[in-house]
XYZ file of C-alpha atoms in Angstrom:
422
model
C -37.825 -28.280 -43.454
C -37.867 -31.813 -42.050
C -39.399 -32.272 -38.906
C -40.458 -34.962 -36.356
C -43.037 -33.748 -35.402
C -45.823 -31.466 -36.521
C -49.067 -29.281 -35.595
C -51.237 -27.404 -37.832
C -52.641 -24.449 -35.860
C -52.660 -26.186 -32.500
C -55.517 -29.528 -33.395
C -57.920 -26.139 -33.906
C -59.072 -25.065 -36.527
C -62.283 -22.298 -37.141
C -64.800 -23.666 -38.982
C -64.695 -20.538 -41.995
C -60.914 -21.262 -42.022
C -61.285 -25.160 -42.549
C -64.058 -24.857 -45.491
C -64.004 -20.973 -47.151
C -66.065 -20.899 -49.691
C -68.117 -24.494 -49.014
C -69.067 -23.119 -45.674
C -72.773 -22.692 -46.783
C -72.866 -26.062 -47.829
C -70.931 -27.748 -44.729
C -72.993 -25.947 -42.420
C -76.030 -27.624 -43.408
C -74.254 -30.924 -42.946
C -72.605 -29.916 -39.537
C -77.272 -28.957 -37.945
C -77.568 -33.132 -39.860
C -75.435 -33.945 -37.791
C -76.264 -32.373 -34.730
C -79.779 -33.238 -35.136
C -78.512 -37.395 -36.045
C -76.928 -36.877 -32.576
C -80.014 -35.337 -30.470
C -81.743 -38.241 -32.253
C -79.531 -41.004 -31.091
C -78.394 -39.485 -27.046
C -80.727 -36.460 -26.419
C -80.241 -32.592 -26.416
C -76.523 -31.030 -25.389
C -75.142 -28.300 -24.572
C -71.490 -29.439 -24.414
C -71.186 -30.592 -27.385
C -67.873 -30.554 -29.815
C -66.987 -30.718 -33.232
C -64.496 -32.719 -34.618
C -63.029 -32.833 -38.495
C -60.562 -35.564 -39.932
C -59.242 -35.599 -44.080
C -59.232 -38.348 -46.695
C -56.105 -38.233 -48.348
C -55.087 -38.769 -51.831
C -51.007 -40.657 -52.038
C -49.517 -39.149 -54.283
C -46.073 -41.132 -54.863
C -45.273 -44.395 -53.079
C -47.497 -47.048 -53.978
C -47.061 -49.739 -51.640
C -43.577 -48.374 -49.990
C -44.901 -47.642 -46.131
C -45.336 -50.407 -45.308
C -41.479 -50.985 -45.862
C -40.014 -48.536 -44.541
C -39.868 -46.132 -47.351
C -40.810 -43.382 -49.020
C -44.735 -41.288 -50.029
C -45.916 -37.982 -51.161
C -49.070 -37.499 -49.639
C -51.824 -34.779 -49.167
C -55.440 -34.954 -47.118
C -58.229 -33.947 -48.703
C -61.492 -30.825 -48.412
C -63.275 -34.064 -48.046
C -63.899 -35.733 -44.343
C -65.149 -37.384 -41.785
C -67.174 -34.869 -38.877
C -67.650 -36.230 -35.070
C -69.916 -34.213 -32.739
C -68.957 -35.419 -29.850
C -69.485 -35.100 -25.932
C -68.345 -37.086 -22.492
C -71.489 -39.222 -20.814
C -69.539 -39.865 -17.364
C -69.957 -42.963 -18.427
C -67.202 -46.777 -19.142
C -68.747 -47.330 -22.489
C -67.861 -45.212 -25.581
C -70.515 -45.331 -27.903
C -70.792 -43.820 -31.718
C -74.121 -43.914 -34.231
C -72.371 -43.503 -38.255
C -75.022 -41.961 -41.165
C -74.190 -44.114 -42.708
C -75.009 -47.113 -40.955
C -77.425 -48.210 -38.530
C -75.552 -49.970 -36.347
C -74.408 -47.715 -32.543
C -70.912 -49.024 -31.719
C -70.370 -50.117 -28.253
C -66.994 -50.072 -26.787
C -67.319 -50.826 -22.761
C -63.839 -49.594 -21.761
C -63.286 -52.395 -18.914
C -62.205 -55.070 -21.380
C -60.379 -52.801 -24.249
C -58.686 -56.584 -24.897
C -58.945 -57.791 -28.693
C -62.291 -58.949 -29.931
C -61.835 -61.789 -31.998
C -65.733 -60.942 -33.680
C -64.452 -57.407 -34.601
C -62.067 -58.218 -36.674
C -62.835 -56.329 -40.006
C -65.497 -53.612 -38.346
C -65.639 -50.261 -37.518
C -66.558 -51.428 -33.065
C -62.415 -52.930 -33.684
C -60.814 -49.076 -35.036
C -63.270 -47.894 -31.665
C -61.826 -50.392 -29.113
C -58.221 -50.015 -30.004
C -57.822 -46.655 -30.280
C -59.134 -46.074 -26.520
C -56.721 -49.299 -25.524
C -53.878 -47.601 -27.536
C -54.623 -44.510 -25.890
C -54.311 -45.993 -22.406
C -51.176 -48.180 -23.539
C -49.169 -45.000 -23.841
C -50.707 -42.865 -21.279
C -53.586 -41.250 -21.986
C -56.208 -40.398 -20.408
C -59.759 -41.970 -21.823
C -63.238 -41.959 -21.148
C -67.266 -42.584 -22.307
C -67.784 -40.793 -24.625
C -71.260 -39.632 -27.305
C -70.281 -39.471 -30.917
C -72.383 -39.304 -34.129
C -70.069 -38.687 -37.389
C -70.904 -38.251 -40.901
C -68.305 -38.749 -43.779
C -67.627 -37.406 -46.979
C -64.888 -39.992 -47.604
C -66.282 -43.065 -49.539
C -65.719 -46.083 -48.278
C -63.633 -48.043 -51.515
C -62.565 -44.560 -52.112
C -59.235 -45.103 -52.932
C -58.944 -41.703 -50.112
C -58.170 -44.283 -47.071
C -62.136 -43.677 -44.779
C -60.853 -46.641 -42.381
C -57.470 -43.705 -41.587
C -60.325 -40.515 -42.040
C -62.179 -43.026 -39.369
C -59.363 -43.421 -36.910
C -57.756 -40.421 -36.601
C -60.998 -39.211 -35.951
C -61.381 -41.186 -33.174
C -57.959 -39.927 -31.837
C -58.636 -36.485 -32.029
C -62.227 -37.039 -30.137
C -59.686 -38.480 -26.789
C -57.127 -35.989 -27.941
C -59.639 -33.634 -26.659
C -61.827 -34.586 -24.697
C -59.954 -36.112 -22.253
C -56.575 -35.416 -22.650
C -56.383 -30.904 -23.973
C -55.406 -31.601 -27.248
C -51.682 -33.110 -25.972
C -52.283 -36.390 -28.680
C -50.303 -34.769 -31.357
C -50.741 -35.707 -34.901
C -46.959 -38.525 -35.167
C -48.541 -39.472 -31.893
C -52.227 -39.703 -33.302
C -51.133 -41.529 -37.139
C -49.521 -44.312 -34.580
C -51.637 -44.382 -32.151
C -54.721 -45.070 -35.521
C -52.234 -47.494 -37.256
C -51.858 -49.592 -34.442
C -56.093 -50.109 -34.193
C -55.915 -50.563 -37.688
C -52.795 -53.523 -37.609
C -53.591 -54.866 -33.945
C -57.736 -54.312 -34.021
C -59.349 -54.715 -37.431
C -55.981 -57.618 -38.981
C -55.256 -55.498 -41.141
C -51.279 -54.853 -41.834
C -51.498 -51.174 -43.504
C -48.593 -48.879 -42.764
C -48.600 -45.434 -41.628
C -49.010 -43.883 -44.541
C -52.462 -43.131 -44.653
C -52.909 -42.439 -41.197
C -49.899 -39.853 -41.703
C -51.144 -37.589 -44.492
C -55.000 -38.315 -42.310
C -53.716 -36.348 -39.163
C -50.998 -33.738 -39.866
C -52.962 -32.935 -43.531
C -51.266 -30.599 -45.655
C -48.932 -32.215 -48.711
C -46.316 -34.049 -47.440
C -43.291 -36.192 -48.592
C -43.138 -38.129 -45.410
C -40.315 -41.120 -45.085
C -40.412 -43.951 -42.830
C -37.046 -44.883 -42.563
C -38.203 -44.846 -39.211
C -41.445 -45.879 -38.475
C -41.174 -44.499 -34.033
C -40.350 -41.329 -36.084
C -41.128 -40.691 -38.815
C -39.458 -37.195 -41.651
C -42.250 -35.176 -42.361
C -41.612 -32.711 -45.111
C -43.772 -30.358 -46.047
C -43.976 -29.318 -49.688
C -45.682 -26.029 -51.088
C -47.186 -26.931 -54.610
C -50.039 -25.419 -56.085
C -52.226 -27.297 -58.789
C -54.178 -24.295 -59.412
C -50.165 -21.917 -60.184
C -50.506 -25.702 -63.347
C -53.820 -24.217 -64.824
C -54.184 -28.393 -63.510
C -56.634 -30.377 -60.679
C -56.159 -33.179 -58.735
C -59.604 -35.390 -60.107
C -60.304 -39.943 -58.467
C -61.817 -41.144 -60.832
C -64.438 -43.930 -58.610
C -64.397 -47.080 -61.242
C -66.914 -48.657 -58.661
C -64.798 -52.087 -58.025
C -65.636 -54.084 -55.543
C -63.869 -54.427 -51.912
C -65.377 -57.080 -51.020
C -63.331 -60.052 -49.453
C -59.673 -58.099 -50.818
C -58.037 -57.931 -47.455
C -56.274 -60.992 -48.184
C -54.761 -59.487 -51.654
C -53.900 -56.045 -49.739
C -52.271 -58.518 -47.008
C -49.773 -59.919 -49.140
C -47.896 -56.588 -50.192
C -46.555 -56.844 -47.175
C -45.642 -60.566 -46.857
C -44.074 -61.120 -49.353
C -42.027 -57.211 -49.706
C -40.929 -59.254 -46.125
C -40.585 -62.256 -47.762
C -37.752 -61.032 -49.791
C -36.035 -58.580 -47.264
C -35.667 -62.173 -45.220
C -33.848 -63.861 -47.111
C -31.242 -61.415 -47.475
C -31.108 -60.839 -44.064
C -33.193 -57.230 -42.604
C -37.526 -57.250 -41.826
C -38.469 -54.658 -44.002
C -36.476 -53.750 -48.164
C -35.414 -50.803 -46.936
C -32.877 -52.060 -45.047
C -31.444 -53.967 -47.757
C -29.178 -53.143 -50.443
C -30.536 -53.341 -53.940
C -27.266 -54.117 -55.869
C -27.076 -57.232 -53.327
C -31.273 -57.825 -54.187
C -30.149 -58.040 -57.541
C -26.796 -59.757 -57.358
C -28.405 -62.792 -55.890
C -32.235 -62.244 -58.392
C -31.969 -65.805 -59.362
C -31.646 -66.839 -56.233
C -34.905 -64.963 -54.879
C -36.860 -66.284 -57.792
C -37.056 -69.779 -56.282
C -37.469 -69.243 -52.898
C -40.018 -66.046 -53.312
C -41.635 -66.335 -55.692
C -41.485 -64.436 -59.020
C -45.039 -62.107 -57.577
C -42.634 -61.426 -54.953
C -39.450 -61.070 -56.646
C -41.528 -58.442 -58.334
C -43.247 -56.718 -55.147
C -39.597 -56.125 -54.295
C -38.314 -54.674 -57.831
C -41.310 -51.340 -57.060
C -40.332 -50.806 -53.601
C -36.555 -50.388 -54.996
C -37.950 -47.921 -58.142
C -40.929 -46.190 -55.966
C -39.266 -45.473 -53.561
C -36.599 -43.945 -54.944
C -39.838 -41.966 -57.129
C -41.576 -40.856 -54.576
C -38.280 -38.895 -53.484
C -37.561 -37.116 -56.851
C -41.603 -36.467 -56.983
C -41.741 -33.930 -54.350
C -37.750 -33.064 -55.583
C -39.203 -32.125 -59.089
C -42.094 -29.803 -56.885
C -40.235 -27.890 -54.743
C -37.723 -27.139 -57.975
C -41.666 -26.103 -59.905
C -40.806 -29.104 -62.464
C -44.042 -29.490 -62.663
C -44.110 -31.476 -66.230
C -40.608 -33.696 -63.811
C -43.030 -35.011 -62.002
C -46.166 -35.825 -64.084
C -43.668 -37.627 -66.095
C -42.706 -39.498 -62.545
C -46.397 -40.488 -61.914
C -46.381 -42.482 -65.436
C -43.144 -44.274 -64.459
C -44.528 -45.131 -60.697
C -47.830 -46.269 -62.110
C -46.883 -48.033 -64.171
C -44.425 -49.589 -61.677
C -47.533 -51.108 -59.504
C -49.493 -51.881 -62.850
C -46.516 -54.666 -63.331
C -44.427 -54.850 -61.008
C -46.425 -54.366 -57.791
C -49.994 -55.576 -59.557
C -52.548 -54.449 -57.237
C -54.959 -53.081 -60.684
C -57.192 -56.228 -60.249
C -57.512 -59.583 -58.273
C -56.723 -62.867 -58.455
C -58.929 -64.261 -57.742
C -62.071 -62.505 -59.646
C -60.296 -60.936 -62.618
C -63.215 -61.371 -65.020
C -63.260 -57.616 -63.436
C -60.492 -54.751 -64.680
C -62.682 -51.662 -63.727
C -58.886 -49.759 -62.632
C -57.302 -51.355 -65.490
C -59.826 -50.054 -67.817
C -59.349 -46.300 -66.820
C -56.268 -46.606 -66.048
C -56.271 -47.261 -70.391
C -58.689 -44.767 -71.221
C -57.066 -42.121 -69.147
C -53.766 -42.973 -70.702
C -55.334 -42.902 -74.256
C -56.837 -39.197 -73.458
C -54.684 -38.038 -71.237
C -51.513 -38.566 -73.677
C -48.893 -36.221 -73.895
C -50.940 -33.725 -71.415
C -51.648 -34.922 -68.494
C -50.901 -38.351 -66.203
C -52.853 -41.074 -64.296
C -52.481 -44.086 -62.389
C -53.431 -46.292 -59.925
C -54.680 -44.608 -56.867
C -54.422 -45.690 -53.268
C -54.490 -49.849 -52.111
C -55.725 -50.622 -55.856
C -57.248 -53.725 -56.701
C -60.928 -51.971 -56.819
C -61.824 -48.614 -56.124
C -59.980 -45.873 -58.526
C -57.054 -44.194 -60.258
C -55.780 -41.115 -60.178
C -55.712 -38.121 -62.428
C -53.361 -34.699 -63.260
C -55.561 -33.425 -65.221
C -55.650 -29.640 -67.741
C -58.321 -27.229 -66.584
C -58.437 -26.526 -70.482
C -59.772 -29.860 -70.435
C -61.223 -31.230 -67.283
C -64.309 -30.959 -68.275
C -63.863 -33.308 -71.642
C -61.687 -35.483 -69.436
C -65.138 -35.951 -66.646
C -68.062 -36.253 -69.192
C -65.724 -38.854 -71.035
C -65.409 -40.984 -67.718
C -68.313 -40.194 -66.039
C -69.748 -42.597 -69.762
C -67.448 -45.277 -68.849
C -67.978 -44.983 -64.800
C -71.152 -43.163 -64.459
C -72.583 -40.151 -63.574
C -70.838 -39.050 -60.429
C -68.011 -40.791 -60.517
C -65.097 -38.443 -61.274
C -64.447 -36.459 -57.863
C -62.304 -33.317 -58.800
C -60.324 -32.977 -55.016
C -58.464 -30.397 -53.035
C -55.763 -30.208 -50.757
C -57.214 -29.381 -47.338
C -54.547 -27.995 -44.865
C -55.446 -28.896 -41.617
C -55.539 -33.055 -40.439
C -57.072 -34.353 -37.409
C -58.062 -31.297 -35.814
C -61.015 -30.165 -33.194
C -63.710 -27.017 -35.530
C -64.591 -24.402 -33.526
C -68.458 -23.166 -35.397
């Protein structure tokens, strides 16, 4: 079923439904969040709770910003916000993981250069965009705690942005901001206020939830298709391995990818590669090398191949062809490594944790699993599909290389950004 607007349980879900067998652990976590809120702001009788998940990108590595196709899923790791209106014209947000509280004066929602690449810019950008779109934005106090660790490749920034939009939607707008528009608001904040030229995939996957194929040909109206797929049926697990890479100063590396892809598109008379005839690209390859450079040309090649692969992966899953799906995962990962070139930063060639993790995974999983770079790349995590019968051994051997607790076994979460009823 193709849809351009998608609601999950009216964007409100019950605590037990959201966390299932993990409810007892999450209850203790929520109690910690309440205590944190009360320490910062005092007791509150009308406290409400909101959750936004991290996401895992399965297909379409760096295709969204050129209006391509992706396959993504929300995961069981989330950020939770406890929030309530404060009757002021100020938004205050304190996170368990950080000492500093962010305070945003709603009387000035212009871009603040000194806030670039800081969480305050995301809050300000979300508030500004909500107002521009005609939504009500009032002052509120919030306290957050996240399991979507920064640098995990699970898009902690998108989860944070979606959580803030979800708070505003429910505290001041009766939950009327639908998931697709919430994702667009979040992307705007990241692009314009934070200063990172991301595509729309991270925010959409977090906001919408579930296992989803997304076509961004028209970013204003992305087409979403739910993929009914359960890894447990095939006795496989989804693993994310954190290689511990340093994400400092990588914004330029991430930004270079859409810039170079679009430079090739511009030479062919288009704004983005999705609007370029691939046969024309190949016919003018020599000319494009001279004008755009070899890396830009290789990254354009990756776009064309991975845009197809993302669609093929979704089709294979719908047919129940898991072996074909795994082969496409490996093919996509190879394209990311050799054409997209986002497995390590050129500025720091001695640090190649992703390359090591991919090489070790290939040695361990060849003939039975699948592996690829996960998320934006350059540092951080890889993704692996591992047979459950081999999971303990895979986890043990990867953690022997990268440290205890670095191999995370995830599950897919059906809900996106939601208000949580306790």
